[in-house]
PDB file of C-alpha atoms and ligand atoms in Angstrom:
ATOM      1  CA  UNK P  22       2.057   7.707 -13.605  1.00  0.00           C
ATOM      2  CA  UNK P  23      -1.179   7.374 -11.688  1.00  0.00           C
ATOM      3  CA  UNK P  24      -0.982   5.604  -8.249  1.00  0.00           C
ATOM      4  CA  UNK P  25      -3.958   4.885  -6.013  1.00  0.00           C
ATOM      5  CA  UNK P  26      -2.798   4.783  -2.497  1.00  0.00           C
ATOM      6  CA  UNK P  27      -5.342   2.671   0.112  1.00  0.00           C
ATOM      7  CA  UNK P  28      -4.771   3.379   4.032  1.00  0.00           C
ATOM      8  CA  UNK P  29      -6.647   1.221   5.787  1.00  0.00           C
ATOM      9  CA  UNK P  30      -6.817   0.565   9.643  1.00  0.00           C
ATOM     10  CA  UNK P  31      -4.051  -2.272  10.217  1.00  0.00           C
ATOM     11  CA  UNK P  32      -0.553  -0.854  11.866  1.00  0.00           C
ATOM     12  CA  UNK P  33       2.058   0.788  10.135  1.00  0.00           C
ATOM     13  CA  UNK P  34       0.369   3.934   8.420  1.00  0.00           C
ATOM     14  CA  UNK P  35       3.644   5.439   8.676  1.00  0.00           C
ATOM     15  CA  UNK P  36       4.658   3.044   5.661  1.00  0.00           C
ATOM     16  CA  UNK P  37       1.700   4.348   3.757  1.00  0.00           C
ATOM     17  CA  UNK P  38       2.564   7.821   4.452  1.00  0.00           C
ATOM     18  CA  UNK P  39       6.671   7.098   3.272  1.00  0.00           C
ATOM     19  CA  UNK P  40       5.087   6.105  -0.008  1.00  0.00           C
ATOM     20  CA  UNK P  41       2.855   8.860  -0.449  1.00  0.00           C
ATOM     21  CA  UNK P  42       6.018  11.195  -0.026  1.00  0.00           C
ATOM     22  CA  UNK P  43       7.793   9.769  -1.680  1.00  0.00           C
ATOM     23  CA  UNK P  44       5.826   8.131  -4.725  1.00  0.00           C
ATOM     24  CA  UNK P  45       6.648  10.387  -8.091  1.00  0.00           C
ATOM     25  CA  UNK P  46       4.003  12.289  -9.969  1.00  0.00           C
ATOM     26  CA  UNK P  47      -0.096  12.223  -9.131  1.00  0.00           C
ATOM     27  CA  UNK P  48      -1.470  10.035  -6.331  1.00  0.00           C
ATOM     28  CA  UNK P  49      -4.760   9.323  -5.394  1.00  0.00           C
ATOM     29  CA  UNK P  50      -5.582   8.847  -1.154  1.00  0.00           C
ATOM     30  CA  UNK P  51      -8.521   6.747   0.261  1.00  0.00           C
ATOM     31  CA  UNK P  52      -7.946   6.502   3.646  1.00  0.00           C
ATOM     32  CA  UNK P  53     -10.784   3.742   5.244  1.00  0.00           C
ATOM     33  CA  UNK P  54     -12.225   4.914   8.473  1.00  0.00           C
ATOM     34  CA  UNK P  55      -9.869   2.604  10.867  1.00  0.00           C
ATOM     35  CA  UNK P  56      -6.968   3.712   8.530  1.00  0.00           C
ATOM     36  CA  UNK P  57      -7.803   7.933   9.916  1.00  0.00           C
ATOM     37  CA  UNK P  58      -7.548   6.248  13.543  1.00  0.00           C
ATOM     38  CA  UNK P  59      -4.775   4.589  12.960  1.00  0.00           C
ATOM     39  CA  UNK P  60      -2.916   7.423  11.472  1.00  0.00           C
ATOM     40  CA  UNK P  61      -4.178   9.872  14.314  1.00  0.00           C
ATOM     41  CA  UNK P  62      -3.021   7.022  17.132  1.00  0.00           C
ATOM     42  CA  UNK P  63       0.112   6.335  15.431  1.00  0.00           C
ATOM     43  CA  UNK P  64       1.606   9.065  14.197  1.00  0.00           C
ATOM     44  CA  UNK P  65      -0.837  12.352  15.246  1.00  0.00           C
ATOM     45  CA  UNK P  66      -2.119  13.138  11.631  1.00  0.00           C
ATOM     46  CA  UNK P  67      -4.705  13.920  10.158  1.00  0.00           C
ATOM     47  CA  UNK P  68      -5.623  12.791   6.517  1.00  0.00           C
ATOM     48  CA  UNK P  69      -5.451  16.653   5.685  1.00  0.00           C
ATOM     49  CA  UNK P  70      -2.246  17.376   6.333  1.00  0.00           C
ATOM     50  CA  UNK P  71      -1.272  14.582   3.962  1.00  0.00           C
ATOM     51  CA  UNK P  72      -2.346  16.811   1.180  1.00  0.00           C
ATOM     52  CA  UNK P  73       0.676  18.256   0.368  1.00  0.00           C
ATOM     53  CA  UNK P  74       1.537  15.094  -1.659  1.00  0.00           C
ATOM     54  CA  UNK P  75      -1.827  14.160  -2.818  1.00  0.00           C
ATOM     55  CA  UNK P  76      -3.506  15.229  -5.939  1.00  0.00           C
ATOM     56  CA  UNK P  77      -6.723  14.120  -4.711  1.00  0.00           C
ATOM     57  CA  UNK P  78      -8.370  12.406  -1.434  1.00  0.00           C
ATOM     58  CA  UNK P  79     -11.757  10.357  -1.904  1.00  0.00           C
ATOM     59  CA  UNK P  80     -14.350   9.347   0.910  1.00  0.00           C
ATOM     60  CA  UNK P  81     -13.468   5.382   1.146  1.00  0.00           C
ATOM     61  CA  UNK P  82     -17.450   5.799   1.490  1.00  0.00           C
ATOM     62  CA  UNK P  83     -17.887   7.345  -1.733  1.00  0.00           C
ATOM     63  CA  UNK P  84     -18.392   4.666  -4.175  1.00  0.00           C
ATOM     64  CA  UNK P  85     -19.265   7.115  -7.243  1.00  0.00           C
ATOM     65  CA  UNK P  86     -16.228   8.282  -7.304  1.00  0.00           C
ATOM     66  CA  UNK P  87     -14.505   8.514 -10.330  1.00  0.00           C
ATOM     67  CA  UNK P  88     -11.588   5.614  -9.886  1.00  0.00           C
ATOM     68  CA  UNK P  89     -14.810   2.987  -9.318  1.00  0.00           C
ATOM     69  CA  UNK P  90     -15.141   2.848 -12.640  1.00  0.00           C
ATOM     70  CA  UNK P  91     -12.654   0.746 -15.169  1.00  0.00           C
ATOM     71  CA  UNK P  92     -12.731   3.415 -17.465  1.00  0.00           C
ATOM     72  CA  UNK P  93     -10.876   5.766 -15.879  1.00  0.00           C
ATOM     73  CA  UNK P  94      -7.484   4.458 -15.832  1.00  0.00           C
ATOM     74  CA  UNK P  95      -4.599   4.121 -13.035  1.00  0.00           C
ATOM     75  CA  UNK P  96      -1.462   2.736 -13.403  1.00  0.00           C
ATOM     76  CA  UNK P  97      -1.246   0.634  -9.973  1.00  0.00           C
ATOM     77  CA  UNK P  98      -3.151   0.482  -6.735  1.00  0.00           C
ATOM     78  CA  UNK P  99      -0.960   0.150  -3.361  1.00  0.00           C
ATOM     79  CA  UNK P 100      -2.813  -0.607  -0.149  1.00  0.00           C
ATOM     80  CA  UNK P 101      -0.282   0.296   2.085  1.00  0.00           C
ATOM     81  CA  UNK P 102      -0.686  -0.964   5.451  1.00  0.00           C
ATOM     82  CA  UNK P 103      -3.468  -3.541   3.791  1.00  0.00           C
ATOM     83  CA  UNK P 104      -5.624  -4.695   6.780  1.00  0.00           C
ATOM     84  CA  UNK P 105      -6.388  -8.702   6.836  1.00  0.00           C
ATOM     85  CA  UNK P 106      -9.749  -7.376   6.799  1.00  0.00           C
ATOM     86  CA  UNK P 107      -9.436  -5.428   3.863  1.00  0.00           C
ATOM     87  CA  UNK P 108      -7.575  -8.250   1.940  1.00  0.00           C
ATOM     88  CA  UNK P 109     -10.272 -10.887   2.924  1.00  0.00           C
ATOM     89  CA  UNK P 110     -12.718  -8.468   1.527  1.00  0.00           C
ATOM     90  CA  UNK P 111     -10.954  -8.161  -1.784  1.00  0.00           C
ATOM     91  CA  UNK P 112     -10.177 -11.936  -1.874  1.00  0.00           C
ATOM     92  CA  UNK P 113     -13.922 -12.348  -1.791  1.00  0.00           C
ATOM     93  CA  UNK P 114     -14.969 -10.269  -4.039  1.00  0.00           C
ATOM     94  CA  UNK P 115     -16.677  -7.876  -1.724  1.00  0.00           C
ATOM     95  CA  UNK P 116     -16.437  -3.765  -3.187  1.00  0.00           C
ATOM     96  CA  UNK P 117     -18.756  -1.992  -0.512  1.00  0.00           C
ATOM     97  CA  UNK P 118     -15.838   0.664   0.355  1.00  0.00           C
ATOM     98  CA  UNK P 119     -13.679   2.613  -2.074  1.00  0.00           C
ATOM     99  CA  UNK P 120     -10.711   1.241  -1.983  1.00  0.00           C
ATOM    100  CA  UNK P 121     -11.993  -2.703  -2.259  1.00  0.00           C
ATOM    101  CA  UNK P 122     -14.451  -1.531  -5.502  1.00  0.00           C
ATOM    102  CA  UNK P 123     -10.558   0.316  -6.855  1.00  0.00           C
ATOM    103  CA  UNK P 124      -8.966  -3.327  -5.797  1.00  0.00           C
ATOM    104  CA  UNK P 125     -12.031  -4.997  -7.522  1.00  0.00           C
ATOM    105  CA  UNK P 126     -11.295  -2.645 -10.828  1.00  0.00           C
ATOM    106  CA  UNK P 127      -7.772  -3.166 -10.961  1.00  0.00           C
ATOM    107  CA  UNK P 128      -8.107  -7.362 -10.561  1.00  0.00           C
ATOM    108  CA  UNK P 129     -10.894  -6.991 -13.460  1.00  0.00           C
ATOM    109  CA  UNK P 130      -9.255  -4.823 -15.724  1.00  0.00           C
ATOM    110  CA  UNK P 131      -5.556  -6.732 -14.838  1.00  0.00           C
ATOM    111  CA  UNK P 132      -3.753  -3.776 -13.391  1.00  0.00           C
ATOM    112  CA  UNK P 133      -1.410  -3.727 -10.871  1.00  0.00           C
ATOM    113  CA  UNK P 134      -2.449  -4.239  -7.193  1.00  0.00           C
ATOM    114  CA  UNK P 135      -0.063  -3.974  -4.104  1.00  0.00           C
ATOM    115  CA  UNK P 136      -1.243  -5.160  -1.060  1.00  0.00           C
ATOM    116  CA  UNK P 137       1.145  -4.315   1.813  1.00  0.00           C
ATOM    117  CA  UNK P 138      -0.339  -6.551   4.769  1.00  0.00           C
ATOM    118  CA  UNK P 139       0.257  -6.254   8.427  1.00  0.00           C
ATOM    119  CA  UNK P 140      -1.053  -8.599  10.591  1.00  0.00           C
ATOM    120  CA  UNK P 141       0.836 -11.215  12.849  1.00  0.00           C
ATOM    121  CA  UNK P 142       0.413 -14.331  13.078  1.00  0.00           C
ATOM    122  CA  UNK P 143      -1.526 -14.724  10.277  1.00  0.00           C
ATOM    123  CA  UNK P 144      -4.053 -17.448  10.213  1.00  0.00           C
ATOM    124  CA  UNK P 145      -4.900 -19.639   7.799  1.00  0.00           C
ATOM    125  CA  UNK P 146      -8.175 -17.750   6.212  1.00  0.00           C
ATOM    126  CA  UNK P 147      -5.386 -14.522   5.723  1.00  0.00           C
ATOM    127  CA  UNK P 148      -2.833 -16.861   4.290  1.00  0.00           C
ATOM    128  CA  UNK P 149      -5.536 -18.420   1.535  1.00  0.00           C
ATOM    129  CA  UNK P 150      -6.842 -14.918   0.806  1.00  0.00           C
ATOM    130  CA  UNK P 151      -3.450 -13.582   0.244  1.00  0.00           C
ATOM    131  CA  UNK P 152      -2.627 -17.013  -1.890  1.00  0.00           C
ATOM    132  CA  UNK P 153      -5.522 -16.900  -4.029  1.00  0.00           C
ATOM    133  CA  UNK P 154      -4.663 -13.371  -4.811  1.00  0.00           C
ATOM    134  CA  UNK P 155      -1.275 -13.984  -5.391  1.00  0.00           C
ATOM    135  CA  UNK P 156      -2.479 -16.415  -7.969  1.00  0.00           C
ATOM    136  CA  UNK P 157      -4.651 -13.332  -9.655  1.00  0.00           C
ATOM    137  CA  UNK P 158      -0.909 -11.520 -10.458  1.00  0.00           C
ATOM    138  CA  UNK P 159      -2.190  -9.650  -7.019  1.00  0.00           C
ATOM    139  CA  UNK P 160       1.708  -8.524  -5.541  1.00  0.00           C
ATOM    140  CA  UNK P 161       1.629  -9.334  -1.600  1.00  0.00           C
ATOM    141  CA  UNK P 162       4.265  -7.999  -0.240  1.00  0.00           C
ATOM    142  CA  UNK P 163       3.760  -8.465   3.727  1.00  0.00           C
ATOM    143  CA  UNK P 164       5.044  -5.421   5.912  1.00  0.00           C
ATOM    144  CA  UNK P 165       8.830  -6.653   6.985  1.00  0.00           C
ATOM    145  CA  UNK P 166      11.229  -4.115   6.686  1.00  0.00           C
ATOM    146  CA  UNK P 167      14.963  -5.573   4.837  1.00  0.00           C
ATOM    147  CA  UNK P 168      17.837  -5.552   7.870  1.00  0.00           C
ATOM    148  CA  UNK P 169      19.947  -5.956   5.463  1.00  0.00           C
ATOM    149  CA  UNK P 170      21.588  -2.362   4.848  1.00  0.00           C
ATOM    150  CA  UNK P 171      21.869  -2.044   8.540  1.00  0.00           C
ATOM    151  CA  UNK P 172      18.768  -0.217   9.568  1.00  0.00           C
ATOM    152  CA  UNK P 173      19.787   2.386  12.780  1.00  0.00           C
ATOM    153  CA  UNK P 174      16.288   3.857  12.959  1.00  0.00           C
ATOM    154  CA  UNK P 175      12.189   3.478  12.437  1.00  0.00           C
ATOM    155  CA  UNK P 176      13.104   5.769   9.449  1.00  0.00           C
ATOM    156  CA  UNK P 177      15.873   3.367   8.183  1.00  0.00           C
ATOM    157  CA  UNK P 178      13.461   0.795   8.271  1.00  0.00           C
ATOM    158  CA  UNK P 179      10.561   2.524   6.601  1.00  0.00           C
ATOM    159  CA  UNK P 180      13.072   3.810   3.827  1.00  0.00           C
ATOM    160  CA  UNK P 181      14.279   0.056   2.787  1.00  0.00           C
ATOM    161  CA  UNK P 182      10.635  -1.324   2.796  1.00  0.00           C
ATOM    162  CA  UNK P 183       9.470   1.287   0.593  1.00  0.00           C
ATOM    163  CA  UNK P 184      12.271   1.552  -1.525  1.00  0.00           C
ATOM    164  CA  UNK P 185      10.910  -2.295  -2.396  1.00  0.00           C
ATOM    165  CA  UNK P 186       7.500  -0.954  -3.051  1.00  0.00           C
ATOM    166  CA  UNK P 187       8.617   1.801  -4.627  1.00  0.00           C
ATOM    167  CA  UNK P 188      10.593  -0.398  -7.146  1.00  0.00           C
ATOM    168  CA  UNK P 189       7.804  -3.217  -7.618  1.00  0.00           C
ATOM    169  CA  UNK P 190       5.329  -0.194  -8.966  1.00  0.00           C
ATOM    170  CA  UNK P 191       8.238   0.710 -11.679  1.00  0.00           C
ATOM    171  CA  UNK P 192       8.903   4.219 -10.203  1.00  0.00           C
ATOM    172  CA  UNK P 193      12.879   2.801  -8.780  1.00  0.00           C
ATOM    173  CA  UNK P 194      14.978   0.866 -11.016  1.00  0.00           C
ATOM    174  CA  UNK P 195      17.424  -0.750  -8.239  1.00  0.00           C
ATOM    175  CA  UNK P 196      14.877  -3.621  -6.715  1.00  0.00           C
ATOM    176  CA  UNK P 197      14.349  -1.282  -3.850  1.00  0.00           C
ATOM    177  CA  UNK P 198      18.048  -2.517  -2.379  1.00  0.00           C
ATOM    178  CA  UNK P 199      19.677   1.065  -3.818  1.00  0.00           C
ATOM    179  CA  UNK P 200      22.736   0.214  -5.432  1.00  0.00           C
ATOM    180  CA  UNK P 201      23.639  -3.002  -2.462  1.00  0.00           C
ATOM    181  CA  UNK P 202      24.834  -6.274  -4.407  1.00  0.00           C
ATOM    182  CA  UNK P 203      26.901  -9.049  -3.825  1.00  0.00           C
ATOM    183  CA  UNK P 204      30.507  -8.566  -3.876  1.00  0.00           C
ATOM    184  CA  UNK P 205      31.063 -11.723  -6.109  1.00  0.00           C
ATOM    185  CA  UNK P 206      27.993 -10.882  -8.873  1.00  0.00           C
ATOM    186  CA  UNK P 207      30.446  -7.353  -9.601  1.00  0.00           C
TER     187      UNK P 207
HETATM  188  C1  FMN X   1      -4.822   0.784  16.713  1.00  0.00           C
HETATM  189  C2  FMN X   1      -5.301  -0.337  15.814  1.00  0.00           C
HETATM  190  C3  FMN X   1      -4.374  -1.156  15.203  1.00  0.00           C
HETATM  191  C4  FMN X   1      -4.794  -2.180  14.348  1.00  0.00           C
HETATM  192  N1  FMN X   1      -3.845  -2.965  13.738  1.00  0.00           N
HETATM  193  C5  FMN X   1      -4.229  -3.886  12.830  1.00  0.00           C
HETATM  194  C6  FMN X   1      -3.242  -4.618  12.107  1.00  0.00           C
HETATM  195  O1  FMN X   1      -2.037  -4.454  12.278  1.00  0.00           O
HETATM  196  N2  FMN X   1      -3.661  -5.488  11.162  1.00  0.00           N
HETATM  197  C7  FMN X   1      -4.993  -5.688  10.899  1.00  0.00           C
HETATM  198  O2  FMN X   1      -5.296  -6.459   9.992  1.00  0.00           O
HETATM  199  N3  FMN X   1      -5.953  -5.022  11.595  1.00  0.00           N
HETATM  200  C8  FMN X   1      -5.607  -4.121  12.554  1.00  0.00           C
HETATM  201  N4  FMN X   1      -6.565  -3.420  13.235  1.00  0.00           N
HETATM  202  C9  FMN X   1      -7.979  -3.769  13.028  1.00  0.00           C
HETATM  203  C10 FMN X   1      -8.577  -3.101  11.804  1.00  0.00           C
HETATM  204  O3  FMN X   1      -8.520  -1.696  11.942  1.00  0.00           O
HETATM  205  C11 FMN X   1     -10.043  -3.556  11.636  1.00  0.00           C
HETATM  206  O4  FMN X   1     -10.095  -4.920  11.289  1.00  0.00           O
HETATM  207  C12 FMN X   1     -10.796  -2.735  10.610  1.00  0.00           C
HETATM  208  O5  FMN X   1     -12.102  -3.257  10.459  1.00  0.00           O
HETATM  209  C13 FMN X   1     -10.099  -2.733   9.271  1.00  0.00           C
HETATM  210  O6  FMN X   1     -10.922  -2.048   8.362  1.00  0.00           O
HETATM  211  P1  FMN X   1     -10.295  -1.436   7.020  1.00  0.00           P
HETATM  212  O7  FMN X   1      -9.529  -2.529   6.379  1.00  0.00           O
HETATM  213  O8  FMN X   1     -11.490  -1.005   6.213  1.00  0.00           O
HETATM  214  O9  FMN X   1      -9.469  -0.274   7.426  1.00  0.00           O
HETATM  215  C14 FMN X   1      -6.184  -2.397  14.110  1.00  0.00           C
HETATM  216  C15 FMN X   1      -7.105  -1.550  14.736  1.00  0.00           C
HETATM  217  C16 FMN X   1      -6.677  -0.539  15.564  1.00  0.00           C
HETATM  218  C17 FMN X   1      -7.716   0.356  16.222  1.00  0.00           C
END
């Protein structure tokens, strides 16, 4: 399996970072410009030392990069935290970075596309982007964490949101909840 991963600069790169760790096989990092800040305010790193499970970083700047084109294939793209900016972009149709030209390839070519939003409140221009994308097959899965496994920690949390992502790109077969179900559907 071939997963892009998009960091961009809205809270919560240590989501992105989770899924990069814990994502199987090869995986792809653009991290945008405000995504590096955000991962150097947030949690000290630098996009190098997420190399260790990357098979290869690209400048979000670099636009002839090989995943721009259609005809190099990926199995699903997972901006993860997705900026509002970033999804407006990509609701718009606008490709001048990277990872919005990779979001522009998969919605053309009808591949999977995870956007993993953070913003609150969300206005109403966020909300119709997200909608109309929705309405493209476009997965928008907004960054809240499930409470229901009794999270004790930031990790706990991070672990059950992921596990969701983690599951909605195929690579966990549990619907991210690992193994919790109703008594009365046993
Ligand atoms: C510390 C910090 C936290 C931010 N948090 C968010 C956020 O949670 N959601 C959001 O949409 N933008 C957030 N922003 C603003 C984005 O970084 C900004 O809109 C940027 O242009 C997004 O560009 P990108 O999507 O290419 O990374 C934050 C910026 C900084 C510096």
């Amino acid at each position: 399996m071939r997963t892009i991963v998009g960091i961009t600069g809205a809270s919560g790169s240590i989501y992105g970072v989770d899924f990069l760790r814990r994502c199987p096989d090869d995986k792809f990092l653009i991290t945008s410009k405000w995504g590096k800040r955000v991962l150097l305010e947030e949690l000290g790193l630098k996009v190098e030392e997420l190399a260790p499970w990357v098979k290869q970083s690209f400048d979000d700047r670099d636009l002839a990069s090989p995943f721009s084109s259609g005809s190099n294939h990926f199995d699903a793209m997972v901006i993860i935290p997705c900026s509002v900016s970033t999804l407006g972009k990509i609701a718009s149709g606008v490709a001048d970075t990277l990872i919005t030209r990779i979001a522009s390839v998969a919605l053309k070519e009808r591949r999977k596309l995870v956007l993993a939003v953070r913003e609150t409140p969300l206005d109403s221009i966020a909300l119709e982007n997200a909608l109309k994308l929705s309405r493209e097959g476009v997965v928008i899965m907004p960054l809240c964490p499930p409470h229901y496994r009794n999270p004790r920690s930031i990790d706990d949390l991070v672990e059950g949101f992921v596990n969701k992502v983690l599951s909605v790109v195929g690579a966990r077969d549990d619907n991210g909840e690992g193994g919790w179900r109703h008594e009365e559907l046993e």
